[in-house]
Amino acid sequence: MNPYILYSDGEGNIFEDITLYTTGRSGWDALPVPEDEWITLPEGGQLYELPGRRGIGIDVETGEMRLCEKGWAVAAFIPPAHTGLYLAAYETLPGAETLPLFCYTATGWHDDTFYVPAIRIEQDIRQESEGFEEEKIQSGVKKFLSAYPHNRLVQHLAQNCCLTYHCPAARNYFMGRWECPVPSSPACNANCIGCISFQPVDETIVSTQDRLMFRPTAEEIIEYTVPHLETAPFPIVSFGQGCEGEPLLMWHTIKDAIVEIRKHTIKGSININTNGSDPEAVKALCEAGLNSIRVSTNSVRESVYLPYYKPNNYVFNDIIESLKVVNSYGGWTSINYFVFPGMTDSVEEYEALRKMIRETGLKMIQWRNFNIDPDWYLRKTGVTETGECLGIKQMMELIREEFPDLKFGYFNPGMERIRGDFERDFAGGRGASSDLNAKPLTD
Ligand code: SF4
């Protein structure tokens, strides 16, 4: 059984076309999706109509692939903690605008239910939409703004991150729990095509949030992070957020903050989300007490990395070195792996990933959905064809088999999970860490 394709009337209304089964996209190709890779659209997921694009389906009678001419194509934005296995498959008509920086997963309709080809890769509930209580958030904002009246960072987290961008990390901070964001850098030493905090003026799309406009002091960082580490359940403070540039450009301030934080508390994990561009700075932060690092990347192949990140003053190998440095200090190492079906699961990428895991002693892969217009990404990085692919799910299974101690997830683990039972010690945690053994659609 395969779900029917969806289309929109261009006015936000979505319909199923029962003459066509939906397909999935991998690289530039539309493919049938294996039946056991469909799950119901998770809570918090959304549907997007894609103007100027016609969905590609499989004719229920002939089995031929053809376009759905009834309306615009439809894609799903799947919520965090889930990884999409196929992109939405469509043909882009001339003059269609570039799509904004969201993920576009395939979707279909079956038995009055929306389906997506995806997997729950993370059981931690920190970004479950139904877990955010608006009243608690509002009272938390009020309480912390009056507790830290002169702290520019707390004001930024309140006014911009929490109340404007609805950033889940900032909302969790104001609810006094889990991972607390610490943005610090207005500048970056890379020029990512899909940067979510800065887009060049000549680009047609906009960044999803504005970049921080000031350099916080170590005192401003310490003032609100120490109480968070002391009081929050599963506490983490994380440098490197979506509303800033590259935190390693602020490593002196971050080092001073970490030293001071650890004078006040040994609780929780101090993490940095980074492009990993400066292994020497990372070494200094490890010396100061950094517990974990998450290096973001669209690929572990230099040839695919460079046309996307367009680094100013660092080389691809620096990001590998940064992971090795943290590993040598016994710290936790993750990659924030932007999953793009057709690129991530290519045989070349798989081989490069195996080599990188062995070389760096990597502890965790966070299989994140790539928030970018697929056509735009492939065109901008000069990808005309993607070569042989394994399928995202199969690639995960192969990596899991070869590296049984390597963890899969979507979020930075707290100290309880790093030092305790990885499968249990996390927010909402009493169960397995991924659904690789999920029940197939047809049962
Ligand atoms: S490293 Fe981060 S902040 Fe810098 S350009 Fe890339 S996405 Fe933007």
Short mmCIF file of C-alpha atoms and ligand atoms in Angstrom, two decimals:
data_model
loop_
_atom_site.label_atom_id
_atom_site.label_comp_id
_atom_site.label_asym_id
_atom_site.label_seq_id
_atom_site.Cartn_x
_atom_site.Cartn_y
_atom_site.Cartn_z
CA MET A 1 0.00 0.00 0.00
CA ASN A 2 1.32 3.47 -0.87
CA PRO A 3 -0.18 6.85 0.11
CA TYR A 4 -1.87 9.03 -2.50
CA ILE A 5 -0.19 12.21 -3.68
CA LEU A 6 -1.29 15.57 -2.24
CA TYR A 7 -1.75 18.85 -4.08
CA SER A 8 -2.84 22.36 -3.12
CA ASP A 9 -5.18 24.79 -4.85
CA GLY A 10 -2.71 27.61 -4.23
CA GLU A 11 -4.97 29.05 -1.53
CA GLY A 12 -3.76 26.85 1.30
CA ASN A 13 -6.27 24.04 0.73
CA ILE A 14 -4.79 20.57 0.32
CA PHE A 15 -6.39 17.60 -1.45
CA GLU A 16 -5.41 14.02 -2.30
CA ASP A 17 -5.32 12.81 -5.92
CA ILE A 18 -6.43 9.14 -5.86
CA THR A 19 -5.18 8.56 -9.40
CA LEU A 20 -1.58 8.92 -8.24
CA TYR A 21 0.57 7.35 -5.52
CA THR A 22 3.12 9.74 -4.04
CA THR A 23 6.86 9.37 -4.66
CA GLY A 24 9.99 10.48 -2.81
CA ARG A 25 13.01 12.40 -4.02
CA SER A 26 16.65 11.44 -3.73
CA GLY A 27 19.12 13.89 -5.28
CA TRP A 28 17.55 14.84 -8.65
CA ASP A 29 15.50 11.61 -8.91
CA ALA A 30 11.90 10.72 -8.04
CA LEU A 31 11.56 7.21 -6.62
CA PRO A 32 8.89 4.92 -5.15
CA VAL A 33 9.20 4.92 -1.33
CA PRO A 34 9.52 1.47 0.34
CA GLU A 35 6.30 0.66 2.24
CA ASP A 36 8.04 0.13 5.60
CA GLU A 37 9.51 3.63 5.55
CA TRP A 38 6.19 5.50 5.95
CA ILE A 39 5.07 6.77 9.35
CA THR A 40 2.13 8.98 10.22
CA LEU A 41 3.00 12.70 10.20
CA PRO A 42 4.21 13.31 13.78
CA GLU A 43 2.54 15.81 16.12
CA GLY A 44 3.94 19.28 15.43
CA GLY A 45 4.53 18.51 11.73
CA GLN A 46 3.26 20.98 9.12
CA LEU A 47 2.33 20.84 5.43
CA TYR A 48 3.62 23.32 2.83
CA GLU A 49 2.26 24.11 -0.61
CA LEU A 50 5.09 24.61 -3.09
CA PRO A 51 4.11 27.33 -5.60
CA GLY A 52 5.39 26.84 -9.16
CA ARG A 53 5.98 23.13 -8.60
CA ARG A 54 4.03 20.05 -9.79
CA GLY A 55 4.16 16.87 -7.71
CA ILE A 56 5.52 13.65 -9.28
CA GLY A 57 3.39 10.56 -8.69
CA ILE A 58 2.91 6.96 -9.85
CA ASP A 59 -0.26 6.31 -11.83
CA VAL A 60 -2.35 3.82 -9.80
CA GLU A 61 -3.47 2.08 -13.01
CA THR A 62 -0.39 2.07 -15.25
CA GLY A 63 2.40 2.33 -12.70
CA GLU A 64 3.89 5.09 -14.87
CA MET A 65 5.39 8.21 -13.27
CA ARG A 66 3.64 11.45 -14.21
CA LEU A 67 2.98 14.95 -12.88
CA CYS A 68 -0.06 15.88 -10.82
CA GLU A 69 -1.49 18.73 -12.90
CA LYS A 70 -4.36 19.42 -10.43
CA GLY A 71 -2.42 21.90 -8.32
CA TRP A 72 0.87 22.79 -6.64
CA ALA A 73 3.06 20.15 -5.02
CA VAL A 74 2.89 19.63 -1.25
CA ALA A 75 5.70 18.82 1.20
CA ALA A 76 5.90 18.17 4.92
CA PHE A 77 7.97 19.97 7.54
CA ILE A 78 8.62 17.17 10.00
CA PRO A 79 9.21 18.11 13.66
CA PRO A 80 12.60 17.84 15.40
CA ALA A 81 13.61 14.38 16.70
CA HIS A 82 12.50 12.88 13.34
CA THR A 83 14.72 12.43 10.26
CA GLY A 84 13.23 12.54 6.78
CA LEU A 85 14.19 9.65 4.48
CA TYR A 86 13.00 11.17 1.16
CA LEU A 87 12.43 14.73 -0.05
CA ALA A 88 9.20 15.82 -1.73
CA ALA A 89 9.37 14.96 -5.45
CA TYR A 90 8.22 17.60 -7.89
CA GLU A 91 9.02 19.32 -11.15
CA THR A 92 9.87 23.01 -10.80
CA LEU A 93 8.27 25.22 -13.43
CA PRO A 94 10.20 28.12 -15.01
CA GLY A 95 10.08 31.30 -12.89
CA ALA A 96 9.30 29.49 -9.62
CA GLU A 97 10.72 31.33 -6.60
CA THR A 98 13.39 29.80 -4.36
CA LEU A 99 11.78 28.13 -1.35
CA PRO A 100 12.55 29.47 2.16
CA LEU A 101 14.92 27.74 4.59
CA PHE A 102 12.74 24.86 5.76
CA CYS A 103 12.93 21.09 5.15
CA TYR A 104 10.71 19.64 2.41
CA THR A 105 9.99 15.98 3.15
CA ALA A 106 7.77 13.80 0.94
CA THR A 107 4.21 13.29 2.14
CA GLY A 108 1.02 11.47 1.14
CA TRP A 109 -2.49 10.54 2.22
CA HIS A 110 -3.73 7.08 3.30
CA ASP A 111 -6.79 6.09 5.33
CA ASP A 112 -7.65 9.70 6.29
CA THR A 113 -4.11 10.20 7.60
CA PHE A 114 -1.06 12.14 6.43
CA TYR A 115 2.10 10.02 6.06
CA VAL A 116 5.80 10.88 5.70
CA PRO A 117 8.87 8.72 5.01
CA ALA A 118 10.74 9.37 8.23
CA ILE A 119 12.10 7.83 11.37
CA ARG A 120 12.03 8.95 15.00
CA ILE A 121 15.77 9.14 15.63
CA GLU A 122 15.57 10.72 19.09
CA GLN A 123 13.32 9.99 22.09
CA ASP A 124 14.30 13.08 24.08
CA ILE A 125 11.17 15.26 24.27
CA ARG A 126 12.80 18.67 24.65
CA GLN A 127 11.32 20.08 21.46
CA GLU A 128 7.90 18.37 21.45
CA SER A 129 5.45 21.12 20.46
CA GLU A 130 2.84 20.01 23.00
CA GLY A 131 5.42 20.34 25.81
CA PHE A 132 5.63 24.14 25.63
CA GLU A 133 3.29 25.88 28.11
CA GLU A 134 2.76 29.48 27.02
CA GLU A 135 1.77 30.66 30.50
CA LYS A 136 4.92 29.23 32.09
CA ILE A 137 7.02 30.74 29.30
CA GLN A 138 5.50 34.20 29.77
CA SER A 139 5.97 34.12 33.56
CA GLY A 140 9.53 32.84 33.08
CA VAL A 141 10.33 35.72 30.74
CA LYS A 142 8.95 38.20 33.26
CA LYS A 143 10.85 36.59 36.14
CA PHE A 144 14.24 36.43 34.37
CA LEU A 145 14.00 39.91 32.84
CA SER A 146 13.48 41.34 36.33
CA ALA A 147 16.16 39.06 37.82
CA TYR A 148 18.75 40.22 35.21
CA PRO A 149 17.67 43.79 34.28
CA HIS A 150 21.01 44.77 32.76
CA ASN A 151 21.83 41.51 30.97
CA ARG A 152 21.71 42.12 27.19
CA LEU A 153 21.82 38.37 26.50
CA VAL A 154 18.77 37.59 28.62
CA GLN A 155 16.95 40.48 26.93
CA HIS A 156 17.95 39.11 23.50
CA LEU A 157 16.82 35.59 24.46
CA ALA A 158 13.51 36.97 25.75
CA GLN A 159 12.52 39.59 23.16
CA ASN A 160 14.02 38.00 20.01
CA CYS A 161 14.59 34.27 20.49
CA CYS A 162 11.65 33.33 22.73
CA LEU A 163 8.90 35.85 21.95
CA THR A 164 9.72 36.55 18.26
CA TYR A 165 11.41 33.47 16.75
CA HIS A 166 9.76 31.00 19.21
CA CYS A 167 13.11 29.23 19.50
CA PRO A 168 12.56 25.94 21.40
CA ALA A 169 15.90 26.28 23.23
CA ALA A 170 15.04 29.78 24.48
CA ARG A 171 11.51 28.64 25.45
CA ASN A 172 13.00 25.78 27.45
CA TYR A 173 15.35 28.23 29.19
CA PHE A 174 12.42 30.43 30.25
CA MET A 175 10.63 27.28 31.47
CA GLY A 176 13.73 26.61 33.62
CA ARG A 177 14.64 23.27 32.05
CA TRP A 178 17.07 21.29 29.88
CA GLU A 179 19.27 23.01 27.20
CA CYS A 180 19.90 26.76 27.62
CA PRO A 181 21.17 28.79 24.64
CA VAL A 182 24.23 31.09 24.88
CA PRO A 183 24.67 33.03 21.63
CA SER A 184 27.83 35.17 21.60
CA SER A 185 29.14 35.94 18.11
CA PRO A 186 27.91 38.62 15.68
CA ALA A 187 30.47 37.46 13.07
CA CYS A 188 31.28 34.28 11.16
CA ASN A 189 34.25 32.93 9.22
CA ALA A 190 32.11 30.89 6.83
CA ASN A 191 29.52 31.87 4.19
CA CYS A 192 27.06 28.99 4.19
CA ILE A 193 24.61 29.07 1.30
CA GLY A 194 21.73 28.21 3.65
CA CYS A 195 22.83 30.32 6.62
CA ILE A 196 19.83 30.81 8.90
CA SER A 197 21.19 33.96 10.55
CA PHE A 198 22.54 35.86 7.54
CA GLN A 199 21.61 35.94 3.85
CA PRO A 200 23.33 38.27 1.34
CA VAL A 201 21.10 41.17 0.14
CA ASP A 202 21.16 39.90 -3.44
CA GLU A 203 19.64 36.56 -2.37
CA THR A 204 15.87 36.18 -2.86
CA ILE A 205 15.38 34.26 0.37
CA VAL A 206 15.75 35.70 3.87
CA SER A 207 17.42 34.25 6.97
CA THR A 208 14.97 32.78 9.47
CA GLN A 209 16.39 34.94 12.29
CA ASP A 210 18.61 38.02 12.58
CA ARG A 211 22.19 37.72 13.76
CA LEU A 212 23.17 38.93 17.23
CA MET A 213 24.33 42.55 17.06
CA PHE A 214 26.58 42.74 20.17
CA ARG A 215 29.44 40.85 21.86
CA PRO A 216 28.31 39.69 25.30
CA THR A 217 30.75 39.83 28.18
CA ALA A 218 31.80 36.77 30.16
CA GLU A 219 29.93 38.30 33.13
CA GLU A 220 26.66 38.47 31.16
CA ILE A 221 27.10 34.78 30.18
CA ILE A 222 27.95 33.60 33.70
CA GLU A 223 25.14 35.56 35.38
CA TYR A 224 22.25 33.48 33.91
CA THR A 225 23.98 30.19 33.02
CA VAL A 226 25.22 29.28 36.54
CA PRO A 227 21.70 29.39 38.06
CA HIS A 228 20.41 27.36 35.09
CA LEU A 229 23.05 24.63 35.58
CA GLU A 230 22.33 24.62 39.28
CA THR A 231 18.53 24.32 39.09
CA ALA A 232 17.36 22.91 35.74
CA PRO A 233 16.65 19.20 35.15
CA PHE A 234 19.12 17.61 32.67
CA PRO A 235 20.97 20.96 32.46
CA ILE A 236 23.08 21.93 29.44
CA VAL A 237 24.37 25.35 28.43
CA SER A 238 25.12 25.55 24.71
CA PHE A 239 27.27 28.11 22.94
CA GLY A 240 26.58 28.40 19.18
CA GLN A 241 22.97 29.16 18.30
CA GLY A 242 20.99 29.85 15.14
CA CYS A 243 20.85 33.58 15.90
CA GLU A 244 24.59 34.19 15.73
CA GLY A 245 27.71 33.68 13.63
CA GLU A 246 30.57 31.40 14.68
CA PRO A 247 31.14 31.16 18.48
CA LEU A 248 34.82 30.17 18.11
CA LEU A 249 35.46 33.75 16.99
CA MET A 250 34.58 34.66 20.62
CA TRP A 251 36.67 31.90 22.23
CA HIS A 252 38.49 34.20 24.67
CA THR A 253 35.21 35.36 26.21
CA ILE A 254 33.79 31.83 26.17
CA LYS A 255 36.95 30.46 27.84
CA ASP A 256 36.73 33.06 30.62
CA ALA A 257 33.04 32.25 31.07
CA ILE A 258 33.62 28.49 31.29
CA VAL A 259 36.43 28.91 33.86
CA GLU A 260 34.19 31.10 35.99
CA ILE A 261 31.10 28.89 35.59
CA ARG A 262 33.04 25.85 36.78
CA LYS A 263 34.22 27.78 39.85
CA HIS A 264 30.54 28.08 40.83
CA THR A 265 29.13 24.72 39.75
CA ILE A 266 30.21 21.31 38.49
CA LYS A 267 26.66 20.47 37.40
CA GLY A 268 25.48 19.86 33.85
CA SER A 269 27.19 19.93 30.49
CA ILE A 270 28.88 22.88 28.80
CA ASN A 271 28.53 22.37 25.04
CA ILE A 272 29.51 24.30 21.94
CA ASN A 273 27.71 24.09 18.59
CA THR A 274 30.25 25.23 16.03
CA ASN A 275 31.58 24.95 12.49
CA GLY A 276 34.73 23.52 14.10
CA SER A 277 37.00 25.92 12.22
CA ASP A 278 39.64 26.52 14.93
CA PRO A 279 41.11 23.44 16.67
CA GLU A 280 43.50 25.59 18.75
CA ALA A 281 40.60 27.58 20.16
CA VAL A 282 38.76 24.31 20.83
CA LYS A 283 41.83 23.06 22.73
CA ALA A 284 41.81 26.17 24.92
CA LEU A 285 38.10 25.63 25.67
CA CYS A 286 38.72 21.99 26.60
CA GLU A 287 41.46 23.14 28.96
CA ALA A 288 38.90 25.53 30.51
CA GLY A 289 36.32 22.77 31.03
CA LEU A 290 34.27 22.36 27.85
CA ASN A 291 32.36 19.04 28.05
CA SER A 292 31.02 18.53 24.53
CA ILE A 293 31.19 19.78 20.97
CA ARG A 294 28.77 19.54 18.04
CA VAL A 295 30.31 20.29 14.66
CA SER A 296 27.82 21.18 11.91
CA THR A 297 28.34 19.88 8.41
CA ASN A 298 26.47 19.21 5.17
CA SER A 299 28.99 16.50 4.27
CA VAL A 300 32.16 14.73 5.43
CA ARG A 301 33.58 15.06 1.89
CA GLU A 302 35.72 18.15 1.36
CA SER A 303 34.48 18.43 -2.26
CA VAL A 304 30.85 18.77 -1.06
CA TYR A 305 31.64 20.77 2.11
CA LEU A 306 33.63 23.62 0.55
CA PRO A 307 31.08 24.81 -2.08
CA TYR A 308 28.47 25.01 0.69
CA TYR A 309 30.43 26.48 3.63
CA LYS A 310 32.75 28.67 1.54
CA PRO A 311 35.13 29.18 4.49
CA ASN A 312 37.10 32.46 4.81
CA ASN A 313 40.17 31.38 6.72
CA TYR A 314 40.04 27.72 7.60
CA VAL A 315 40.30 24.36 5.80
CA PHE A 316 38.08 21.27 5.85
CA ASN A 317 40.59 19.31 7.90
CA ASP A 318 40.26 21.85 10.75
CA ILE A 319 36.77 20.54 11.53
CA ILE A 320 38.15 16.99 11.77
CA GLU A 321 40.98 18.21 14.00
CA SER A 322 38.49 19.97 16.31
CA LEU A 323 36.63 16.67 16.85
CA LYS A 324 39.89 14.87 17.54
CA VAL A 325 40.94 17.52 20.08
CA VAL A 326 37.74 17.16 22.14
CA ASN A 327 38.01 13.39 21.92
CA SER A 328 41.59 13.58 23.24
CA TYR A 329 40.26 15.45 26.30
CA GLY A 330 37.61 12.76 26.88
CA GLY A 331 34.83 15.13 25.81
CA TRP A 332 31.64 14.23 23.96
CA THR A 333 31.77 14.68 20.18
CA SER A 334 28.79 14.93 17.82
CA ILE A 335 28.24 16.01 14.25
CA ASN A 336 25.18 18.06 13.34
CA TYR A 337 24.70 16.17 10.07
CA PHE A 338 22.47 17.94 7.54
CA VAL A 339 20.65 14.99 5.96
CA PHE A 340 19.94 15.40 2.22
CA PRO A 341 18.60 12.19 0.58
CA GLY A 342 20.68 11.51 -2.51
CA MET A 343 23.77 13.22 -1.07
CA THR A 344 24.09 11.95 2.50
CA ASP A 345 23.39 8.36 1.52
CA SER A 346 25.63 8.27 -1.55
CA VAL A 347 28.18 5.47 -1.48
CA GLU A 348 31.01 8.05 -1.55
CA GLU A 349 29.59 9.88 1.48
CA TYR A 350 29.06 6.61 3.34
CA GLU A 351 32.70 5.60 2.82
CA ALA A 352 33.91 9.05 3.89
CA LEU A 353 31.71 8.91 7.01
CA ARG A 354 33.08 5.50 8.04
CA LYS A 355 36.62 6.89 7.71
CA MET A 356 35.78 10.06 9.67
CA ILE A 357 34.15 8.08 12.52
CA ARG A 358 37.21 5.84 12.85
CA GLU A 359 39.64 8.78 12.60
CA THR A 360 37.95 11.04 15.16
CA GLY A 361 36.45 8.53 17.63
CA LEU A 362 33.11 10.26 17.05
CA LYS A 363 30.50 9.58 19.78
CA MET A 364 27.25 10.69 18.15
CA ILE A 365 25.58 11.56 14.87
CA GLN A 366 22.68 14.00 15.06
CA TRP A 367 20.77 13.20 11.85
CA ARG A 368 19.20 16.60 11.20
CA ASN A 369 16.85 17.56 8.38
CA PHE A 370 18.47 19.99 5.99
CA ASN A 371 16.40 23.18 5.91
CA ILE A 372 16.99 24.26 2.33
CA ASP A 373 15.36 24.38 -1.13
CA PRO A 374 16.65 21.12 -2.69
CA ASP A 375 16.98 22.45 -6.27
CA TRP A 376 18.73 25.62 -5.02
CA TYR A 377 21.16 23.64 -2.85
CA LEU A 378 22.15 21.21 -5.63
CA ARG A 379 22.49 23.98 -8.20
CA LYS A 380 24.50 26.24 -5.88
CA THR A 381 26.89 23.42 -4.97
CA GLY A 382 27.23 22.35 -8.61
CA VAL A 383 25.72 18.87 -8.17
CA THR A 384 24.33 17.56 -11.47
CA GLU A 385 24.11 13.92 -10.50
CA THR A 386 24.52 12.17 -7.17
CA GLY A 387 25.82 8.71 -8.05
CA GLU A 388 24.78 5.43 -6.43
CA CYS A 389 22.77 5.78 -3.20
CA LEU A 390 22.04 3.40 -0.33
CA GLY A 391 18.88 4.97 1.07
CA ILE A 392 19.09 6.98 4.31
CA LYS A 393 17.55 4.24 6.47
CA GLN A 394 19.84 1.55 5.10
CA MET A 395 22.87 3.79 5.58
CA MET A 396 21.89 4.35 9.22
CA GLU A 397 21.58 0.58 9.71
CA LEU A 398 25.01 -0.06 8.14
CA ILE A 399 26.68 2.59 10.30
CA ARG A 400 24.91 1.29 13.39
CA GLU A 401 26.04 -2.27 12.66
CA GLU A 402 29.68 -1.28 12.12
CA PHE A 403 29.85 1.20 15.03
CA PRO A 404 27.55 -0.22 17.75
CA ASP A 405 28.76 2.28 20.38
CA LEU A 406 28.11 5.30 18.17
CA LYS A 407 24.94 7.06 19.30
CA PHE A 408 22.19 8.37 17.02
CA GLY A 409 19.99 11.30 17.95
CA TYR A 410 18.88 14.82 17.22
CA PHE A 411 19.86 16.81 20.33
CA ASN A 412 22.97 17.41 22.45
CA PRO A 413 22.98 14.93 25.33
CA GLY A 414 23.17 16.12 28.93
CA MET A 415 25.82 14.87 31.39
CA GLU A 416 23.32 12.34 32.77
CA ARG A 417 23.11 10.70 29.33
CA ILE A 418 26.86 11.08 28.57
CA ARG A 419 27.92 9.49 31.86
CA GLY A 420 24.76 7.50 32.65
CA ASP A 421 22.38 5.31 30.66
CA PHE A 422 22.25 6.88 27.19
CA GLU A 423 19.02 5.05 26.42
CA ARG A 424 17.23 6.31 29.52
CA ASP A 425 18.74 9.38 31.14
CA PHE A 426 17.16 12.22 29.20
CA ALA A 427 14.05 14.40 29.18
CA GLY A 428 11.09 12.02 28.93
CA GLY A 429 13.49 9.13 28.77
CA ARG A 430 12.33 5.54 29.45
CA GLY A 431 12.88 3.81 26.10
CA ALA A 432 15.08 3.05 23.07
CA SER A 433 17.04 5.92 21.41
CA SER A 434 15.76 5.44 17.87
CA ASP A 435 13.02 3.67 15.97
CA LEU A 436 15.25 1.78 13.55
CA ASN A 437 13.09 -1.24 14.41
CA ALA A 438 9.82 0.68 13.78
CA LYS A 439 6.69 -1.30 12.83
CA PRO A 440 6.21 -1.17 8.97
CA LEU A 441 3.19 0.67 7.49
CA THR A 442 1.48 -2.48 6.17
CA ASP A 443 1.11 -4.32 9.55
S1 SF4 B 1 28.78 28.59 10.08
FE1 SF4 B 1 26.73 29.07 10.88
S2 SF4 B 1 26.64 31.27 11.15
FE2 SF4 B 1 28.41 30.78 9.84
S3 SF4 B 1 27.66 31.03 7.76
FE3 SF4 B 1 27.45 28.88 8.34
S4 SF4 B 1 25.35 28.68 9.15
FE4 SF4 B 1 25.88 30.85 9.12
#
